[in-house]
Coordinates of C-alpha atoms (C1' of nucleotides) in Angstrom, one line a residue:
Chain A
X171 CA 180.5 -38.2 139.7
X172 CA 182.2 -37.6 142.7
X173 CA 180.9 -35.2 145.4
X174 CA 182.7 -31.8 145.7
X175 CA 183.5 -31.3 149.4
X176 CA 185.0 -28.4 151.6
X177 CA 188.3 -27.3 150.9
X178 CA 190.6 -28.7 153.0
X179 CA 190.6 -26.8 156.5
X180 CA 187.4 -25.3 156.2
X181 CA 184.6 -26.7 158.0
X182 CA 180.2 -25.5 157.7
X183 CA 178.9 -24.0 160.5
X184 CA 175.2 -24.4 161.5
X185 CA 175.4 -21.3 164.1
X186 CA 172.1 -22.0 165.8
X187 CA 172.4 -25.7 166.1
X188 CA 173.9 -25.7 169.4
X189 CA 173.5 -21.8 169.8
X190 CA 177.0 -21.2 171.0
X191 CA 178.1 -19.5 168.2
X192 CA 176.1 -16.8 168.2
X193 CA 175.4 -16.6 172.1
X194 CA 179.0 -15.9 171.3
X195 CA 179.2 -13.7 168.9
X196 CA 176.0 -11.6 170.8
X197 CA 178.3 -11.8 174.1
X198 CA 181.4 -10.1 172.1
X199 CA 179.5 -7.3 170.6
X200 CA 177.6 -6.3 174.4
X201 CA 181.1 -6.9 176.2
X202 CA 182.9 -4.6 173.9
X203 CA 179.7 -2.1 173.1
X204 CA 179.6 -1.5 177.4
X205 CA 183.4 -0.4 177.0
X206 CA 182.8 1.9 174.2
X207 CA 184.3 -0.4 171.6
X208 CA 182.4 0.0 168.1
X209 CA 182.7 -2.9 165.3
X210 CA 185.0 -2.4 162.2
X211 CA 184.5 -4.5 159.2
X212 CA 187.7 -4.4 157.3
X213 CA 187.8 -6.1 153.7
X214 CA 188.7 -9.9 153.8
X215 CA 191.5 -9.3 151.4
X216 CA 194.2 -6.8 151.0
X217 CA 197.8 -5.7 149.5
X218 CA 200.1 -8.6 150.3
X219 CA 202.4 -6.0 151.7
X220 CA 200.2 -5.4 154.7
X221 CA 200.7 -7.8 155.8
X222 CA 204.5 -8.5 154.9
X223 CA 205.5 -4.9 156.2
X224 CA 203.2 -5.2 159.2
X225 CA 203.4 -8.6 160.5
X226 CA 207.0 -8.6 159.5
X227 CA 208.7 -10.8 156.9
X228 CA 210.4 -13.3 158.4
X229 CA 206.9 -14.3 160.7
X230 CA 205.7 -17.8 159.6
X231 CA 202.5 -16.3 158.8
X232 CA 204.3 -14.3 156.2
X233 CA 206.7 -17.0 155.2
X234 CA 203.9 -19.7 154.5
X235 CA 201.2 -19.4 155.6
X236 CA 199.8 -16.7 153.3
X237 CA 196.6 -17.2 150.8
X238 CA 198.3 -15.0 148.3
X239 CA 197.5 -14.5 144.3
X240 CA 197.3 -11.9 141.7
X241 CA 194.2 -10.4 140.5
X242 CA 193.7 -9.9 137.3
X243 CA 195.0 -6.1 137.4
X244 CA 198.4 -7.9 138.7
X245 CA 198.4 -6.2 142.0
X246 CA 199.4 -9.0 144.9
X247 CA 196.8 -9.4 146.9
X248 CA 196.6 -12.1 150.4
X249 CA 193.7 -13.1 151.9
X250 CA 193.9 -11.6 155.7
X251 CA 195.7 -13.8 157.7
X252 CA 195.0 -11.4 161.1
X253 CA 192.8 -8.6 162.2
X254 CA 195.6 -5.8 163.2
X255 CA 197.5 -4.7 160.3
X256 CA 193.9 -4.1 158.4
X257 CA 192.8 -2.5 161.2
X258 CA 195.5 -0.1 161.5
X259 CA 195.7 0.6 158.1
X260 CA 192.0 1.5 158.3
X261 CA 193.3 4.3 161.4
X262 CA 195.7 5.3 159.3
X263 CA 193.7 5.6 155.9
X264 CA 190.9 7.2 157.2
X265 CA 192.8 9.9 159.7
X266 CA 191.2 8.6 162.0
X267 CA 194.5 9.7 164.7
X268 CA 192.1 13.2 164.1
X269 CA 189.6 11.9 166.1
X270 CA 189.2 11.6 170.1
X271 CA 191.8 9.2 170.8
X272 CA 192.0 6.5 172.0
X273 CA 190.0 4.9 169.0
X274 CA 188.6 2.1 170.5
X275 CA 187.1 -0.6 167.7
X276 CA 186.4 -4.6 167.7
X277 CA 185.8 -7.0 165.0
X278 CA 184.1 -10.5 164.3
X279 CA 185.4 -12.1 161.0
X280 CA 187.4 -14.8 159.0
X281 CA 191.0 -15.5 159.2
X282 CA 192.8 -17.8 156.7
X283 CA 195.9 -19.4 157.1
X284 CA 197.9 -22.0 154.8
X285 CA 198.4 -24.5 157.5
X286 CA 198.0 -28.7 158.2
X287 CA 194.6 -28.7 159.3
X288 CA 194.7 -30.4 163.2
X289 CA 192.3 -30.0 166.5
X290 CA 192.0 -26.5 166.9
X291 CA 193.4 -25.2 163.9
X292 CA 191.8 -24.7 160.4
X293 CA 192.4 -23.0 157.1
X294 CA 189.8 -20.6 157.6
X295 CA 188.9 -19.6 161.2
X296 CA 186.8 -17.2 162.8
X297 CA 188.9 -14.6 165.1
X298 CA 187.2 -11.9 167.2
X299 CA 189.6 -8.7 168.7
X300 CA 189.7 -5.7 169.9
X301 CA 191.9 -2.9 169.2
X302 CA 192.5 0.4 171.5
X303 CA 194.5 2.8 169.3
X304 CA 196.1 6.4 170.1
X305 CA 197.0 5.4 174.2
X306 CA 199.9 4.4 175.0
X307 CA 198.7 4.4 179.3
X308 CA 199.0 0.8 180.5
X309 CA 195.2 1.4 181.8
X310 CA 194.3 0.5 178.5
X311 CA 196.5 -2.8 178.1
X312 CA 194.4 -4.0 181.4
X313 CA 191.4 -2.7 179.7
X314 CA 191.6 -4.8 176.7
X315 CA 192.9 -7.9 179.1
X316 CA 189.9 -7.7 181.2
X317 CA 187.4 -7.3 177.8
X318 CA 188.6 -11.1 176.9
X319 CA 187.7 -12.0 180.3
X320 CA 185.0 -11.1 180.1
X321 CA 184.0 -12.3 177.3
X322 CA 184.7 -16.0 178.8
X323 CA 183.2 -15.6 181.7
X324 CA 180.0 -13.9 180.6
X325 CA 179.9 -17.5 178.8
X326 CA 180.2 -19.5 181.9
X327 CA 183.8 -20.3 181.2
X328 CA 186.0 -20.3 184.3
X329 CA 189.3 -22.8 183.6
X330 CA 191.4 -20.6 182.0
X331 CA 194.5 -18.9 182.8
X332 CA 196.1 -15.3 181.7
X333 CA 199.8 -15.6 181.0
X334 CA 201.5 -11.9 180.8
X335 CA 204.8 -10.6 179.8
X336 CA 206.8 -7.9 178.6
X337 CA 209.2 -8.1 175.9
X338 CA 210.3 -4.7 175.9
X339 CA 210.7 -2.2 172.8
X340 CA 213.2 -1.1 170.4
X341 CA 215.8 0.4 172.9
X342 CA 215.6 -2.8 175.7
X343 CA 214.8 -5.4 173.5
X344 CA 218.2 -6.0 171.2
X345 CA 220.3 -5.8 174.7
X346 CA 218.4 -8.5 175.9
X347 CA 218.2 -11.0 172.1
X348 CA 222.2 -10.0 172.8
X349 CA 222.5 -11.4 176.1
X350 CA 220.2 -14.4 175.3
X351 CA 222.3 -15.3 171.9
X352 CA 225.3 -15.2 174.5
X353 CA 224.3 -17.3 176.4
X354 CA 222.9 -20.1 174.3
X355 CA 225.3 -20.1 171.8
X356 CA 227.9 -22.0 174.8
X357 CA 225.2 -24.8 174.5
X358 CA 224.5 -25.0 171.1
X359 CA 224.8 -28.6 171.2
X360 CA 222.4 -29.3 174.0
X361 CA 219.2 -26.9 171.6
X362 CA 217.0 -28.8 169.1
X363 CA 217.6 -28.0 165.2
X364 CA 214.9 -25.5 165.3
X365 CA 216.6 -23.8 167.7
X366 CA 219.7 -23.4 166.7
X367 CA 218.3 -21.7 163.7
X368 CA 216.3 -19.6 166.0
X369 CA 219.1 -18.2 167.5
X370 CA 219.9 -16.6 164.2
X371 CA 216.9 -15.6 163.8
X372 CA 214.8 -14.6 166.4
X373 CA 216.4 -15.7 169.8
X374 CA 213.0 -15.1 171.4
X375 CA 211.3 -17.9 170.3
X376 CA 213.7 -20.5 171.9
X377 CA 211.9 -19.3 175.4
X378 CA 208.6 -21.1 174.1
X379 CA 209.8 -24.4 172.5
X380 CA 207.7 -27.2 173.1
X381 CA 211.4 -29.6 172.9
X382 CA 211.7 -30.4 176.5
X383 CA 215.4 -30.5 176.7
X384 CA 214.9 -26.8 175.6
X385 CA 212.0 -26.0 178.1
X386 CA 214.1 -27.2 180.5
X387 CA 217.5 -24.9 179.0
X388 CA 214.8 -21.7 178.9
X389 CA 213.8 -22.0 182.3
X390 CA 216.8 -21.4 183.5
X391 CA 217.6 -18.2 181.0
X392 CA 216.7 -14.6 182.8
X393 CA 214.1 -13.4 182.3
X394 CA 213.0 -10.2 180.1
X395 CA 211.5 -8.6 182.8
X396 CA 214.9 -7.9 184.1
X397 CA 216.6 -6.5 181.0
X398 CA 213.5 -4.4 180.4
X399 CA 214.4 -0.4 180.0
X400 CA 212.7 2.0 182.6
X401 CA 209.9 3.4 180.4
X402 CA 209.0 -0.3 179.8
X403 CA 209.2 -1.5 183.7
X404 CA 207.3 0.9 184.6
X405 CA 205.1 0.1 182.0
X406 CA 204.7 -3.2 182.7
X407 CA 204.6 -1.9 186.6
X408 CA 201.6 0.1 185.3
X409 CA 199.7 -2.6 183.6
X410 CA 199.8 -5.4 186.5
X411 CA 198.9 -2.5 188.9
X412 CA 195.6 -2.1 187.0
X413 CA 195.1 -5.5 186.0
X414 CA 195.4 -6.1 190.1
X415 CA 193.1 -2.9 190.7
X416 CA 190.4 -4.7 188.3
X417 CA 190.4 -8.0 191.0
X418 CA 192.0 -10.4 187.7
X419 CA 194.2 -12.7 188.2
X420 CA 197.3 -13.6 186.1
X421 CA 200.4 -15.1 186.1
X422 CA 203.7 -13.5 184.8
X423 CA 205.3 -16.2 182.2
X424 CA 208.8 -14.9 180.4
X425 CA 208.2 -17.8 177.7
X426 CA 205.2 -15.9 176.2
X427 CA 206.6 -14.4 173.3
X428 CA 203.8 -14.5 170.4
X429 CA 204.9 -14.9 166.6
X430 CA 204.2 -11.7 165.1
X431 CA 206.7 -8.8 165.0
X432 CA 204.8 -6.1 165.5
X433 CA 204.6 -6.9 169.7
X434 CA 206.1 -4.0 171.8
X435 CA 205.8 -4.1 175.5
X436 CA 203.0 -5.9 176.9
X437 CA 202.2 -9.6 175.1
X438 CA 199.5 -11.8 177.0
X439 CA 197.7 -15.0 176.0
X440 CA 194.7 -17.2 177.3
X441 CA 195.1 -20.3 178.2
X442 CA 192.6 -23.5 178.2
X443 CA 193.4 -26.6 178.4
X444 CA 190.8 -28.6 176.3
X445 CA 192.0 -27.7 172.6
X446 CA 194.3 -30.9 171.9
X447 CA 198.0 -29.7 171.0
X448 CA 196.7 -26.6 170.9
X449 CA 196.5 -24.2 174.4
X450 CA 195.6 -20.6 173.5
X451 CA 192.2 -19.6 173.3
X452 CA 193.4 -15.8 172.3
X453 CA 196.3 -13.8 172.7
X454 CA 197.5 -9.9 172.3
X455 CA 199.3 -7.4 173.0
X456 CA 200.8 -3.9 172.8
X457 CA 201.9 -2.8 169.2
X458 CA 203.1 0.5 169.4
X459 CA 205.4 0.9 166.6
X460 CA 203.3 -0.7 164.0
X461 CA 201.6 2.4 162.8
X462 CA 204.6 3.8 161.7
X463 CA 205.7 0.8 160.3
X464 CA 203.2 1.1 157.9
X465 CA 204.1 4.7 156.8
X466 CA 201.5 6.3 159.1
X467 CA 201.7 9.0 161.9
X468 CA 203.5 6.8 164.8
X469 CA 200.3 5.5 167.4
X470 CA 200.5 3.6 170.3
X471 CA 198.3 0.7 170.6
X472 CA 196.8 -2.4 172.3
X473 CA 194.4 -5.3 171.0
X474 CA 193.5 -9.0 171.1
X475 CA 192.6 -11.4 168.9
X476 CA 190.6 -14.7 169.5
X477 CA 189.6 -17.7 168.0
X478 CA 185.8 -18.0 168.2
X479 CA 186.1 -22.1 166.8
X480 CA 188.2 -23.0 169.5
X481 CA 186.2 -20.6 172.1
X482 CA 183.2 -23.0 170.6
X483 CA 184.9 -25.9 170.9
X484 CA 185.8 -25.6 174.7
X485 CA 182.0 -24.3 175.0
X486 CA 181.0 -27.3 173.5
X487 CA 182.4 -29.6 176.0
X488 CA 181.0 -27.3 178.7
X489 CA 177.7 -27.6 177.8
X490 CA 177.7 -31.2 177.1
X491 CA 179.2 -31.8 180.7
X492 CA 176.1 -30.1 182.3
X493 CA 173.9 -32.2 180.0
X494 CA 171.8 -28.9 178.9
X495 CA 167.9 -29.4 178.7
X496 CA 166.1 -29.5 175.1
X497 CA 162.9 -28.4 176.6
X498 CA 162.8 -25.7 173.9
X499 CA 159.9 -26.2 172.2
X500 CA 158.2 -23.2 169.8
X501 CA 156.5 -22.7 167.1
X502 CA 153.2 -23.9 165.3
X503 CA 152.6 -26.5 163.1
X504 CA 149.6 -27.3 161.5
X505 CA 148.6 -30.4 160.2
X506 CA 145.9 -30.9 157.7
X507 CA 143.9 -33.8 155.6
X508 CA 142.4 -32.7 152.5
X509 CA 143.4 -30.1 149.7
X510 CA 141.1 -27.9 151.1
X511 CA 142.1 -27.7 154.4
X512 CA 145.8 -27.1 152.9
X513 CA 144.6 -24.1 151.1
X514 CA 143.1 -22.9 154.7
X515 CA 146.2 -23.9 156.7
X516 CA 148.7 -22.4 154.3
X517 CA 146.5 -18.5 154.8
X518 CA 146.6 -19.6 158.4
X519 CA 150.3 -20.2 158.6
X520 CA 151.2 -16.9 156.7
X521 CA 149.1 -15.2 158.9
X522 CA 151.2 -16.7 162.1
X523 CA 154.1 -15.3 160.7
X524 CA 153.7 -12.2 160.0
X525 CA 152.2 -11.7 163.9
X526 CA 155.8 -12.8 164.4
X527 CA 154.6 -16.9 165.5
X528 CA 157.1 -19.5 163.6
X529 CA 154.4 -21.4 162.2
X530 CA 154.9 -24.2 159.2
X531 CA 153.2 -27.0 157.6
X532 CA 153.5 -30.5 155.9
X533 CA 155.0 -30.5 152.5
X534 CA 154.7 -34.2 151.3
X535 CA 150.9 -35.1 151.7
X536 CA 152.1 -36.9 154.5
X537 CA 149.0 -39.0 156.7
X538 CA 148.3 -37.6 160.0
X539 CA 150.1 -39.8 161.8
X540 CA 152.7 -38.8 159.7
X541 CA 152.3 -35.4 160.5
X542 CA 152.3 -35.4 163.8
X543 CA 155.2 -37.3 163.8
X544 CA 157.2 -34.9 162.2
X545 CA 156.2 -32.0 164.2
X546 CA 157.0 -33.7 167.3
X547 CA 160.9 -34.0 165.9
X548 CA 160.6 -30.9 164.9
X549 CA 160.6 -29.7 168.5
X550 CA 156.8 -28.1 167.9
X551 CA 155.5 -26.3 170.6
X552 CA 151.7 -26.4 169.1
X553 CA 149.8 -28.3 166.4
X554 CA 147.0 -27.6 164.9
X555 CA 144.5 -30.1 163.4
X556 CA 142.2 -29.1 160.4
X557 CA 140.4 -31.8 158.6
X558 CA 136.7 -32.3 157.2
X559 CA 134.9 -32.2 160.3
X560 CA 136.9 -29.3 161.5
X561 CA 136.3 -27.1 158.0
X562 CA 132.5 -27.6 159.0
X563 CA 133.1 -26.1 162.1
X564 CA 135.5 -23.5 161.2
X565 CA 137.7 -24.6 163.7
X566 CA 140.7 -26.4 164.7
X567 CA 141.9 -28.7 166.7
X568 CA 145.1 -27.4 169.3
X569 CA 147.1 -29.4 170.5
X570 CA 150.2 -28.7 173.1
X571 CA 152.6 -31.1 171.8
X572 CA 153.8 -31.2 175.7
X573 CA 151.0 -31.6 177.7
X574 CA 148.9 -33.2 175.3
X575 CA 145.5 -31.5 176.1
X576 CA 143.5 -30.4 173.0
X577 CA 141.1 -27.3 172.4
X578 CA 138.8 -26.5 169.8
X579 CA 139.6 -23.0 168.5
X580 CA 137.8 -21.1 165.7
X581 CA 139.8 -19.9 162.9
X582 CA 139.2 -16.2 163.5
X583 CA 141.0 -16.6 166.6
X584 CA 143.5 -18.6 166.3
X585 CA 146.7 -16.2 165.7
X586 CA 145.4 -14.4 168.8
X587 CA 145.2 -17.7 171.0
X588 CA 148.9 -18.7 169.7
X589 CA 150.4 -15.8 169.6
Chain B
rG281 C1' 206.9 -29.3 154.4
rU282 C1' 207.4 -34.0 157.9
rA283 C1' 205.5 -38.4 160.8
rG284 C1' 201.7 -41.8 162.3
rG285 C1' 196.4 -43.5 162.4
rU286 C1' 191.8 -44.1 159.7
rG287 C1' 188.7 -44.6 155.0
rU288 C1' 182.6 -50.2 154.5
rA289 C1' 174.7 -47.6 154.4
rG290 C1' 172.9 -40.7 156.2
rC291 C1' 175.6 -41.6 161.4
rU292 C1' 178.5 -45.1 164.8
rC293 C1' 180.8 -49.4 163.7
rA294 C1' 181.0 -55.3 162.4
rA295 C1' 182.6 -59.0 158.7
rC296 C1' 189.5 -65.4 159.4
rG297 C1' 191.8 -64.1 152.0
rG298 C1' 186.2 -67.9 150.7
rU299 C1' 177.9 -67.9 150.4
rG300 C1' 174.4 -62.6 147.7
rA301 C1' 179.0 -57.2 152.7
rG302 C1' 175.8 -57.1 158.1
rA303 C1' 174.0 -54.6 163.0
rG304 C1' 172.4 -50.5 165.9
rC305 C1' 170.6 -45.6 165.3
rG306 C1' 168.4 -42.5 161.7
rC307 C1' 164.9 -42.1 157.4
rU308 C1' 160.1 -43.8 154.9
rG309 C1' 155.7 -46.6 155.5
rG310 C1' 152.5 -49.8 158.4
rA311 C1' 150.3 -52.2 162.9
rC312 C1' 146.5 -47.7 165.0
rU313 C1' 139.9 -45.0 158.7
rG314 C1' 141.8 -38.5 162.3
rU315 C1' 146.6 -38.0 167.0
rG316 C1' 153.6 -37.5 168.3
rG317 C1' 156.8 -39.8 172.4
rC318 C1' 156.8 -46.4 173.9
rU319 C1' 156.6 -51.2 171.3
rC320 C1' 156.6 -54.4 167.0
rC321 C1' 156.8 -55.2 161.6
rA322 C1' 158.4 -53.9 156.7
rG323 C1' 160.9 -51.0 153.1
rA324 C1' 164.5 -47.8 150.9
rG325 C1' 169.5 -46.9 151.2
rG326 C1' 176.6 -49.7 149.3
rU327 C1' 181.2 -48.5 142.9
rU328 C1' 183.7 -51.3 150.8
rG329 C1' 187.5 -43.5 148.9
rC330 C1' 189.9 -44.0 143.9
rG331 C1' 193.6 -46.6 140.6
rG332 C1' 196.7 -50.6 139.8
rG333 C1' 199.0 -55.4 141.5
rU334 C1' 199.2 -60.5 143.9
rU335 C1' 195.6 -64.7 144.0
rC336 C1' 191.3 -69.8 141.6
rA337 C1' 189.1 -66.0 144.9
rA338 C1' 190.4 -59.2 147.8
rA339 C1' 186.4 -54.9 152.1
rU340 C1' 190.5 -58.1 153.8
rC341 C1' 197.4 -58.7 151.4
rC342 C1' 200.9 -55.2 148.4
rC343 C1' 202.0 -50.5 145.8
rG344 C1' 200.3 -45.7 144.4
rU345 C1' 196.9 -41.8 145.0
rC346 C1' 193.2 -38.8 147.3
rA347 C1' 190.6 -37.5 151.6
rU348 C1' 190.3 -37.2 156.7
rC349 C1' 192.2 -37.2 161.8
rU350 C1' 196.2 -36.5 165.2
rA351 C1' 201.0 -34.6 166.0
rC352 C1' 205.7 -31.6 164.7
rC353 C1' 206.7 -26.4 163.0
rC354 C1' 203.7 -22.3 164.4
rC355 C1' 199.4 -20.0 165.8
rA356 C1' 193.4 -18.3 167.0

RNA sequence: GUAGGUGUAGCUCAACGGUGAGAGCGCUGGACUGUGGCUCCAGAGGUUGCGGGUUCAAAUCCCGUCAUCUACCCCA
């Protein structure tokens, strides 16, 4: 019979193997806990309309890339394919605009997507992200820029660049999709297919085509910062002010434009170059009008979402550069010969643990030899030896499996001595 | 959805259309009655992804299918 495997695009991960994961993960929650950020867990599903309404229809996340199904009560229900819209709907569901604004939350969780599986990009992915809600002060966009920083740096991470840009709000933004759409459409026959039918669509996203003839066409375009309305400049004014007052660095790039509609104002990603096709190890932005998009009491916002398997993966490469030591050795094991000193080492090893010592023992009558063996692949710090003579004694036999010097300690005080 | 690459032992990979499909690493045991790392020896482990076709003969060539990787679209 054959094997059942993974479902396509979704990958096990062993998060203390090479302990990135969860220095990770531990690194999010004390970045965002020493800016008064507290963790949300939203449900991993929710009305399809969430996310239809909230990340807007005509997104490729809503148009296929959606893990959508009907439960057996009929209602449409899609597997989160984002943190935001959940997050928001939790603000809204809860009241929480009654609170002290801003609301400042973050998350760690799964994300699922319908997409070809490549480097960098899975089925199932974990994202972490914050989310400032109930401020619209550009402080707060430079707050949640310099959390992801931080975030990569507290990890050792330095080669990355922030990419910022402004693509205005509901008054500035049509005049400027106008002027763009005027422009193009004299060349349409110098655009690629996909962005001819962009231009219909949403002219935005011909700035960030990868087709270099196109590249080429939106470098020369104008950029959004100068059709931006006043409230917005001096929005944006405000946030590069701060983000300058708080000693980052970034660089202004008019082809960031992200792929969900909910963006007003400020949009930013992070960029790294060791994730194949892929270059954006997280990305955010301002969302001010999504709240009332979603029926609620209109709330200005900022956040950021991440990928933590491509954050690993970078890590990864890192760490294996600087050739990192596996001097690590813990941990007790004790090695016996003879049922009864089995019986004796099994008390002794459940009297290890529970004064907090990893401790474990041989579970396939192995020889000595054997034994030690094992424990040496193990990455052991300690064995401990109890055979005939050493039952006699009431004793055992310690070993440091580094050093190689043995002692003879008596049973009765052996959790103190390896404790 | 589209394009290309790859599927042989647990892992990394060999094998011109022709003997019983091999190696290294790993695993298990031994050399060493009770002492790991080094060395040597032995053993276990395979439906050559699956199905069909061509051929006297297929891991090898052809078709299909599935999986996987990379890339496009787009994103984390």
């Amino acid at each position: 019979m054959a094997i059942i495997r993974a479902p396509r695009g979704t990958i096990d991960v062993f998060p203390e193997e090479p302990k990135i994961w969860i220095q990770l993960e531990q690194t999010v929650r004390s970045v965002c806990h020493s800016a008064g950020y507290t963790e949300i867990r939203t449900p991993i599903f929710e009305h399809t309309e969430l996310f239809t309404r909230g990340v807007g229809e005509s997104t490729d996340i809503v148009e296929k890339e959606m893990y959508t199904f009907r439960d057996k009560g009929d209602r449409s229900i899609t597997l989160r394919p984002e943190g935001t819209a959940p997050v928001v709907r939790a603000y809204l569901e809860h009241k929480m605009w009654a609170a002290p604004q801003p609301v400042k939350v973050y998350y760690i969780g799964p994300m699922f997507r319908y997409e070809r599986p490549q480097m960098g990009r899975l089925r199932q992915h974990t994202q972490f992200g914050v989310e400032a809600l109930g401020s619209s002060s550009p402080a707060l966009d430079a707050e949640v820029i310099s959390l992801l920083i931080s975030v990569y740096q507290s990890m050792g991470l330095e080669e990355f660049t922030v990419r910022l840009n402004s693509i205005g709000c509901p008054e500035c933004r049509p005049r400027y999709k106008e002027t763009l759409v005027k422009l193009l459409s004299k060349h349409l026959d110098e655009l690629c297919i996909d962005c001819k039918s962009r231009l219909e669509r949403n002219p935005l996203r011909v700035l960030d085509c990868k087709n270099e003839r196109c590249a080429v066409f939106a470098k020369k375009l104008p950029p959004f910062f100068d059709y931006l309305c006043g409230d917005c400049k001096e929005h944006f004014k405000g946030v590069t002010t701060y983000l300058e007052a708080l000693r980052l660095s970034y660089e202004l790039d008019p082809t960031i434009v992200r792929g969900l509609d909910y963006y007003t104002k400020t949009v930013f990603e992070v960029m790294h170059s060791g994730l194949g096709a892929q270059n954006v190890l997280g990305g955010g932005g301002r969302y001010d009008g999504l709240a009332e998009e979603l029926g609620g009491v209109p709330t200005p916002a900022v956040g950021f979402a991440a990928g933590i398997e491509r954050a690993v993966q970078v890590l990864q490469n890192l760490a294996n550069d600087k050739s990192y030591e596996n001097n690590g050795r813990t941990g007790v094991f004790i090695i016996t010969i003879g049922d009864e000193a089995r019986l004796k080492a099994i008390h002794l090893t459940h009297l290890l643990r529970k004064h907090g010592v990893p401790a474990d023992i041989d579970y396939l009558g192995r020889s000595l030899r054997a034994q030690m063996k094992y424990a040496d692949k193990q990455g052991i710090q300690t064995v401990a030896i109890i055979g005939e003579d050493e039952l006699k004694g009431g004793y055992a036999v310690v070993r440091d499996m580094v050093t190689g010097e043995q002692t003879q300690i008596e049973f009765d005080n052996l959790v103190e001595a390896l404790r």
